[in-house]
N, CA and C of each residue as an Amber inpcrd file, in Angstrom:
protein
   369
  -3.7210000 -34.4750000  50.9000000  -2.8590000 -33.8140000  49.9430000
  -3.2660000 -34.1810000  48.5250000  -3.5250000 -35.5440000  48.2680000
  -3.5860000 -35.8540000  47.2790000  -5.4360000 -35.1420000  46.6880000
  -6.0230000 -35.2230000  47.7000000  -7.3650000 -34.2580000  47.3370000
  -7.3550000 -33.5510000  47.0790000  -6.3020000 -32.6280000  47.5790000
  -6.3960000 -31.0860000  47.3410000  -5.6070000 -31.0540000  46.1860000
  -4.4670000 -31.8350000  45.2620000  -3.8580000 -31.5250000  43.8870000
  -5.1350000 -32.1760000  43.1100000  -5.9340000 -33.1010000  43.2420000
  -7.0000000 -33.4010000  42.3240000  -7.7670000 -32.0370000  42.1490000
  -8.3420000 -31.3210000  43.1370000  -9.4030000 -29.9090000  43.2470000
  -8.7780000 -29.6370000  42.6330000  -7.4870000 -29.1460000  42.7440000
  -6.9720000 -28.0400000  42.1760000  -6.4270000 -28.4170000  40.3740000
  -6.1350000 -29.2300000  39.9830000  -6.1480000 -29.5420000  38.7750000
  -7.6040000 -29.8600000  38.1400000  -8.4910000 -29.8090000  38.7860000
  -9.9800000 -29.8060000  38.1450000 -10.3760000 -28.0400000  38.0890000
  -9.6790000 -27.7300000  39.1780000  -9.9020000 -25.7730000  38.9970000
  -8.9660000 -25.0610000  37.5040000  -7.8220000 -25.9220000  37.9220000
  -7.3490000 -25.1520000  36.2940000  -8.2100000 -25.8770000  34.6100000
  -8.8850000 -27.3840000  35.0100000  -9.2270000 -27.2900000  33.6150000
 -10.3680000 -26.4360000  33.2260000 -10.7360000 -26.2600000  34.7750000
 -12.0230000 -25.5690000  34.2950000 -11.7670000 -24.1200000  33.7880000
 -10.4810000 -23.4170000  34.4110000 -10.6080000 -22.3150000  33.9340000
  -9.6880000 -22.0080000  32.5110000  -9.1580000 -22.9750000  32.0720000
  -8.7390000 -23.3940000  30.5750000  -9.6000000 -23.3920000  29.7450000
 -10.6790000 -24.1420000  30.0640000 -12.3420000 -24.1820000  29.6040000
 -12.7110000 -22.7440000  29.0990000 -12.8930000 -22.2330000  30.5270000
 -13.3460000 -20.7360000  30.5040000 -12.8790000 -19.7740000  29.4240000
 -11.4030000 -19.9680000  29.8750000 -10.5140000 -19.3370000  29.0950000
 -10.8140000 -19.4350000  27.2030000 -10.7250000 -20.4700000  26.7100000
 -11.2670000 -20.8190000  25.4800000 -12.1880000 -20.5350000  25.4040000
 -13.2520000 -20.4300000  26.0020000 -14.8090000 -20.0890000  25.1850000
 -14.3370000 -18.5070000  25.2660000 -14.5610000 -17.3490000  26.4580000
 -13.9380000 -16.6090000  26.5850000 -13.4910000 -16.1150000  25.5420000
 -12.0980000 -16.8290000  24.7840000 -11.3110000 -16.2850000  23.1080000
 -12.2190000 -16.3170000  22.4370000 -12.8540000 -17.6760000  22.5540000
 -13.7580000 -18.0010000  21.4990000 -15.1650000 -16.4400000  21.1130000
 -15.3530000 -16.1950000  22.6480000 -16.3370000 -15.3680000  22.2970000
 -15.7470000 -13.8680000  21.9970000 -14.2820000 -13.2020000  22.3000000
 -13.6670000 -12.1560000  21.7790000 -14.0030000 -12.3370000  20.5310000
 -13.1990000 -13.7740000  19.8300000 -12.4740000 -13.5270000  18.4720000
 -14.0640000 -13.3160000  17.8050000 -15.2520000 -13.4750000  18.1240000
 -16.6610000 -13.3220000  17.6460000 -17.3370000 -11.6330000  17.6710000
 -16.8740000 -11.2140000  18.7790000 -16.9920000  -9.8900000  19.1060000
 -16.4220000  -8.9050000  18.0210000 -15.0110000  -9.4910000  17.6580000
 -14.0230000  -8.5230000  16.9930000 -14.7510000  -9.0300000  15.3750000
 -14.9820000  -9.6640000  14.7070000 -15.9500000 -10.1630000  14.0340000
 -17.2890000  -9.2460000  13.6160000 -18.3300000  -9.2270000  14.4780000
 -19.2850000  -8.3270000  14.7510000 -19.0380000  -6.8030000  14.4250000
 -17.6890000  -6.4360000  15.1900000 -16.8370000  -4.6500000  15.3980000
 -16.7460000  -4.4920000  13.6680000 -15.9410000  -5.6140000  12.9810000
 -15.2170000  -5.5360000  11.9850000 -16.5050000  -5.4180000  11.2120000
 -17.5350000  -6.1050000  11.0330000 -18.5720000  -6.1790000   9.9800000
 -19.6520000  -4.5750000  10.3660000 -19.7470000  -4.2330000  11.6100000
 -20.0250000  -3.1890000  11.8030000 -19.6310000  -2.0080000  11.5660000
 -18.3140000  -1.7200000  11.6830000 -17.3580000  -1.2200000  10.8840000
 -17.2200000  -1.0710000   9.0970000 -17.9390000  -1.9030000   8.7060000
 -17.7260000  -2.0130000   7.3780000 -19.2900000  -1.4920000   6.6190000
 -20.0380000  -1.4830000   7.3310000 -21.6090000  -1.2780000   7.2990000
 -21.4780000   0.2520000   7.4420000 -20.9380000   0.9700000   8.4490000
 -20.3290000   2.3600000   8.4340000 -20.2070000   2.9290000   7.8560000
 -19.2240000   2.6730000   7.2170000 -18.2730000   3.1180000   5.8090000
 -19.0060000   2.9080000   4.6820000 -19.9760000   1.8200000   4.6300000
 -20.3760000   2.3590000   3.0690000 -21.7150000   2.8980000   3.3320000
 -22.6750000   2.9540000   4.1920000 -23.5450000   4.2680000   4.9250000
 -23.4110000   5.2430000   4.6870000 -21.9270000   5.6550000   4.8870000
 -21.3400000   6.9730000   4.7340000 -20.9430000   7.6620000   3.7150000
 -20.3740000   6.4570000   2.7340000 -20.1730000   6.6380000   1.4750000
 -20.9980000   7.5370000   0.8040000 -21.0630000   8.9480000   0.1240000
 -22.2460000   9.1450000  -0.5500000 -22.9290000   8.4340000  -1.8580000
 -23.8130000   8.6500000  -1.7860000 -24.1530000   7.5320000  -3.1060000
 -24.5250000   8.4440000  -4.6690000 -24.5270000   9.7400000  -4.4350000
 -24.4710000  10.8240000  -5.7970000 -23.2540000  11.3480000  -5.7400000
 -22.8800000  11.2870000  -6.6910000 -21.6590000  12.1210000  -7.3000000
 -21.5290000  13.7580000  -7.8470000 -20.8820000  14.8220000  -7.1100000
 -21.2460000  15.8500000  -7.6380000 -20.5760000  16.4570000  -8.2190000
 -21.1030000  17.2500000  -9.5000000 -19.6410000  17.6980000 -10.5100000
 -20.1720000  18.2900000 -11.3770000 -19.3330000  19.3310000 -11.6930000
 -19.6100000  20.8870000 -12.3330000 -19.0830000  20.4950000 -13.9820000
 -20.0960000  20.6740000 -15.0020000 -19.6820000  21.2330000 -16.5530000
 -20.3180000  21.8030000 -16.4440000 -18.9250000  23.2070000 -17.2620000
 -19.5160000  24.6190000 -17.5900000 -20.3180000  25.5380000 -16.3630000
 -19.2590000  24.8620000 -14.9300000 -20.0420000  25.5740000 -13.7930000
 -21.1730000  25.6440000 -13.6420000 -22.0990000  24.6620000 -14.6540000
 -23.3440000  23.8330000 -13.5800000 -23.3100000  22.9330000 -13.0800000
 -23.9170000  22.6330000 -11.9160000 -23.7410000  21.5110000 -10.6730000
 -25.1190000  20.1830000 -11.3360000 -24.0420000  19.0710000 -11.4460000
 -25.0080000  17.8090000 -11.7680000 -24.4900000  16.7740000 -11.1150000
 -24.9050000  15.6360000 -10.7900000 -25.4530000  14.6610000 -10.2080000
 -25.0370000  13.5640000 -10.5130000 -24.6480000  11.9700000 -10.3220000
 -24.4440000  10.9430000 -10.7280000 -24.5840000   9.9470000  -9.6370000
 -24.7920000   8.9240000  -9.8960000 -24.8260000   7.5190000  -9.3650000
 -23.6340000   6.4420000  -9.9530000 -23.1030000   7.3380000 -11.0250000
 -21.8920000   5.9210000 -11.8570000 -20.7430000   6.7470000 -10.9650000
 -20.0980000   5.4860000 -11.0580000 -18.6690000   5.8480000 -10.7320000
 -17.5860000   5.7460000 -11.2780000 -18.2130000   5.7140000 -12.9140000
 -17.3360000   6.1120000 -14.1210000 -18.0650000   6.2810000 -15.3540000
 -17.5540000   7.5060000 -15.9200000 -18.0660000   8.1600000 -17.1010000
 -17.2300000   7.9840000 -18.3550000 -17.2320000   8.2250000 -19.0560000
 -16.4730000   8.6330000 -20.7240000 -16.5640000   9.5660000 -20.7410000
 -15.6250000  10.8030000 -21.2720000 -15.5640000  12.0510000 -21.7250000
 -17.1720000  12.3810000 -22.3970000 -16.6830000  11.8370000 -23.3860000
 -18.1850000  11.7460000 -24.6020000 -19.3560000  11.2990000 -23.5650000
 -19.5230000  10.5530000 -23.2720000 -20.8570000  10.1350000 -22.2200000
 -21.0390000  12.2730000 -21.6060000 -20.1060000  12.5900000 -20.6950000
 -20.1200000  13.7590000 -19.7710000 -20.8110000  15.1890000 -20.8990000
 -19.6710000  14.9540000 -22.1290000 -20.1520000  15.9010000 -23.5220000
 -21.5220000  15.7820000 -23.4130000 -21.9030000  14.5530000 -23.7390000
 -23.2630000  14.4790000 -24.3200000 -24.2830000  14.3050000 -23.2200000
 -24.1090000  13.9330000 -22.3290000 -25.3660000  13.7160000 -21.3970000
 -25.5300000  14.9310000 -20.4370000 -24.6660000  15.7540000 -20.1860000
 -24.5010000  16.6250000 -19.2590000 -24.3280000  18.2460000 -20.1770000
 -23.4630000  17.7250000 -21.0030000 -22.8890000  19.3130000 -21.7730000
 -23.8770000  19.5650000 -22.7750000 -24.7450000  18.2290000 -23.2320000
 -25.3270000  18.7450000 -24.5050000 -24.6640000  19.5610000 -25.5980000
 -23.5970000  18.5310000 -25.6550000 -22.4220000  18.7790000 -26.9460000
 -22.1250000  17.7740000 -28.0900000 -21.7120000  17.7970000 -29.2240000
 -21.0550000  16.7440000 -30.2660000 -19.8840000  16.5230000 -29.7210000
 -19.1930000  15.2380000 -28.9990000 -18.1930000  14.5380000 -28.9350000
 -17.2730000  14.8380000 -30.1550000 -17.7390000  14.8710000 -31.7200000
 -17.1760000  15.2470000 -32.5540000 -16.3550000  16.5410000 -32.9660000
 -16.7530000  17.9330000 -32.3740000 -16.5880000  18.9530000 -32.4770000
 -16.1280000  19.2150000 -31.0630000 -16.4440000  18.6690000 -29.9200000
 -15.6230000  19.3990000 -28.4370000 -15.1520000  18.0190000 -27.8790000
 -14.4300000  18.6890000 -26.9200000 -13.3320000  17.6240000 -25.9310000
 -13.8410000  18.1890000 -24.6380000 -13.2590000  17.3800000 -24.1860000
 -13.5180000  17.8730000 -22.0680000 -12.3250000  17.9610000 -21.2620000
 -12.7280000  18.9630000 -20.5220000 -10.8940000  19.0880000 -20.0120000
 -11.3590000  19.2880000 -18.4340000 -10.4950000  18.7460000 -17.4840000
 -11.2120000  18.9310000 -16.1260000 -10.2670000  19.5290000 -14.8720000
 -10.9090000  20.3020000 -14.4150000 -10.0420000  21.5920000 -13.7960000
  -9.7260000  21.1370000 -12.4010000  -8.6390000  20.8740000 -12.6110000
  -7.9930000  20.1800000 -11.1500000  -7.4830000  21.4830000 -10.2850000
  -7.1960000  21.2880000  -9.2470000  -5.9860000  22.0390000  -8.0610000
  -5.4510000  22.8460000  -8.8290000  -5.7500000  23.9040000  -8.3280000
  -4.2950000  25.0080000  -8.7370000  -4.2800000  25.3000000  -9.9120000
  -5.4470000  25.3880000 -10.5950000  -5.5120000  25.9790000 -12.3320000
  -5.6000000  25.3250000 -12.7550000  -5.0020000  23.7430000 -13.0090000
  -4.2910000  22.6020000 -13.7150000  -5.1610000  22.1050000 -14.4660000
  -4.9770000  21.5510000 -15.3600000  -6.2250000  21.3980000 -16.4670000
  -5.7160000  19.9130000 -16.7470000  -6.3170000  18.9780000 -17.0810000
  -6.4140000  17.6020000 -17.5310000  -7.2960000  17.4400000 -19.0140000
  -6.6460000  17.1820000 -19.6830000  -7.2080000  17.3280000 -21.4420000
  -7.4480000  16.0970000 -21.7430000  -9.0770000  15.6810000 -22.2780000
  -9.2710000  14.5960000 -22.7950000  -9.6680000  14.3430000 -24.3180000
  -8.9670000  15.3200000 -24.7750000  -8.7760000  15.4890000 -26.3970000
  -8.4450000  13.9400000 -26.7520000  -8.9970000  12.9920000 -27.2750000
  -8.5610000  11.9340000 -28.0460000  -8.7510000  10.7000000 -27.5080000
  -9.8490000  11.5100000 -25.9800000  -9.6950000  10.2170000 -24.8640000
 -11.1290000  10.4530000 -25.1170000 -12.0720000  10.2180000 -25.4550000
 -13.8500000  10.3170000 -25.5350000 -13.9780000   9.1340000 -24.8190000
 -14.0540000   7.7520000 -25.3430000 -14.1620000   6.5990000 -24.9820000
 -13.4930000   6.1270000 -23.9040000 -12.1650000   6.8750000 -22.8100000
 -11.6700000   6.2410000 -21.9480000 -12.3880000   6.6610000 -20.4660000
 -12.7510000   5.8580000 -20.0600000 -13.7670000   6.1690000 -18.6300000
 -12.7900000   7.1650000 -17.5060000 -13.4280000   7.8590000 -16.9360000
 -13.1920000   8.5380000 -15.5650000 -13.6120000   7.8350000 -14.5680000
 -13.0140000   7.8700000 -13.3420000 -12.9500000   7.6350000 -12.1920000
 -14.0050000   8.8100000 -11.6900000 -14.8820000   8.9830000 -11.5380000
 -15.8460000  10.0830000 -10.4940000 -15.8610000  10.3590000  -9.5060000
 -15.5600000  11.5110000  -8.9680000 -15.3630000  11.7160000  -7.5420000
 -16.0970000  12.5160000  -7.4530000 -16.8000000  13.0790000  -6.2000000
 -17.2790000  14.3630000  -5.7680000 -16.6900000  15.6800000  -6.2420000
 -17.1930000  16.9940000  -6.0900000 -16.6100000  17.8940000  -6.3520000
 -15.4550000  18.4180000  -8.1470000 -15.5500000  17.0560000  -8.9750000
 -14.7330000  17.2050000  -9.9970000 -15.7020000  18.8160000 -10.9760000
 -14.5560000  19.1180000 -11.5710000 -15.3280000  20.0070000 -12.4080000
 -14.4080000  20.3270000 -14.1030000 -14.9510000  20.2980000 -14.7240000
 -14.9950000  20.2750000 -16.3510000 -15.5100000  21.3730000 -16.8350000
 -14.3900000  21.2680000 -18.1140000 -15.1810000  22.5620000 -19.1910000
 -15.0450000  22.1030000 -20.5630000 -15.5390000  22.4980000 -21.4850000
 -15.9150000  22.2220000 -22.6950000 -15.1590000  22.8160000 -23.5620000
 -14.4710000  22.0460000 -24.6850000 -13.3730000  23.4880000 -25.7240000
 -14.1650000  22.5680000 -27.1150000 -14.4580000  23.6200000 -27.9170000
 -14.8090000  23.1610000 -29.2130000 -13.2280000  22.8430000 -29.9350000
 -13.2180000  22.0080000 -31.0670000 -11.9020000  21.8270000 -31.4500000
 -12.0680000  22.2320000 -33.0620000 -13.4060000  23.1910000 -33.3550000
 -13.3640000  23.6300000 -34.8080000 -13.3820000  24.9570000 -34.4960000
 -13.6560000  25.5960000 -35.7980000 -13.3020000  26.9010000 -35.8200000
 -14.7150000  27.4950000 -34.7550000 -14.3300000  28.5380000 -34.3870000
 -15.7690000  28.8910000 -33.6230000 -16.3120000  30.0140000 -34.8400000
 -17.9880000  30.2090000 -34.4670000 -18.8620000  30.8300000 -35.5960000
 -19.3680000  32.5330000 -34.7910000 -19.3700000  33.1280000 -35.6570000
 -19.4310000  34.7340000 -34.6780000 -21.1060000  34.7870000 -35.0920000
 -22.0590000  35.6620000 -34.5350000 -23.1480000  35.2810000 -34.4690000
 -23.8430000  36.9540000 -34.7100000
């Protein structure tokens, strides 16, 4: 009797043992999932930004602009004389009259238009 409660309490440490490495090797697995998982997602991420001034399609790698930066690098405009306004959902217009210097957030698909803020010249 007494042999057989020794076996048998040497069978449960062992499978206590088991049991712990076992977690040990889940909680490593879920680890691996999670970092794999995260490798995914920014894979997927695109890495150009695409977005319309004046309904031409251009390109970016930043993931934030200045009005004035968009004017001038994209619109080939004076920051001084135009503003940028960017055409959201449903008509909706977003005006960056006075905002030149405050950065945008860049997303895919954004699109902008150009308003001069002087008199316009007839030609």
């Amino acid at each position: 009797m007494e042999n057989e409660l020794k076996h048998a309490v040497e069978d449960l440490h062992r499978a206590e043992s088991e049991l712990r490495k076992a977690q040990a090797e889940e909680a490593e697995a879920i680890r691996h999932i999670e970092k794999a998982t995260e490798e995914i997602i920014e894979a997927e991420r695109p890495r150009l930004i695409h977005f319309k001034v004046e309904g031409e399609p251009y390109e970016t790698d930043r993931h934030e602009l200045t009005p004035d930066q968009i004017l001038r690098e994209y619109g080939q405009r004076d920051p001084a004389t135009n503003y940028l306004s960017e055409i959201k959902s449903a008509g909706e217009k977003e005006s960056f009259q006075g905002k030149g210097a405050v950065p945008i957030k860049m997303h895919d698909g954004m699109r902008f238009l150009i308003f001069s803020v002087g008199p316009m010249t007839v030609s």
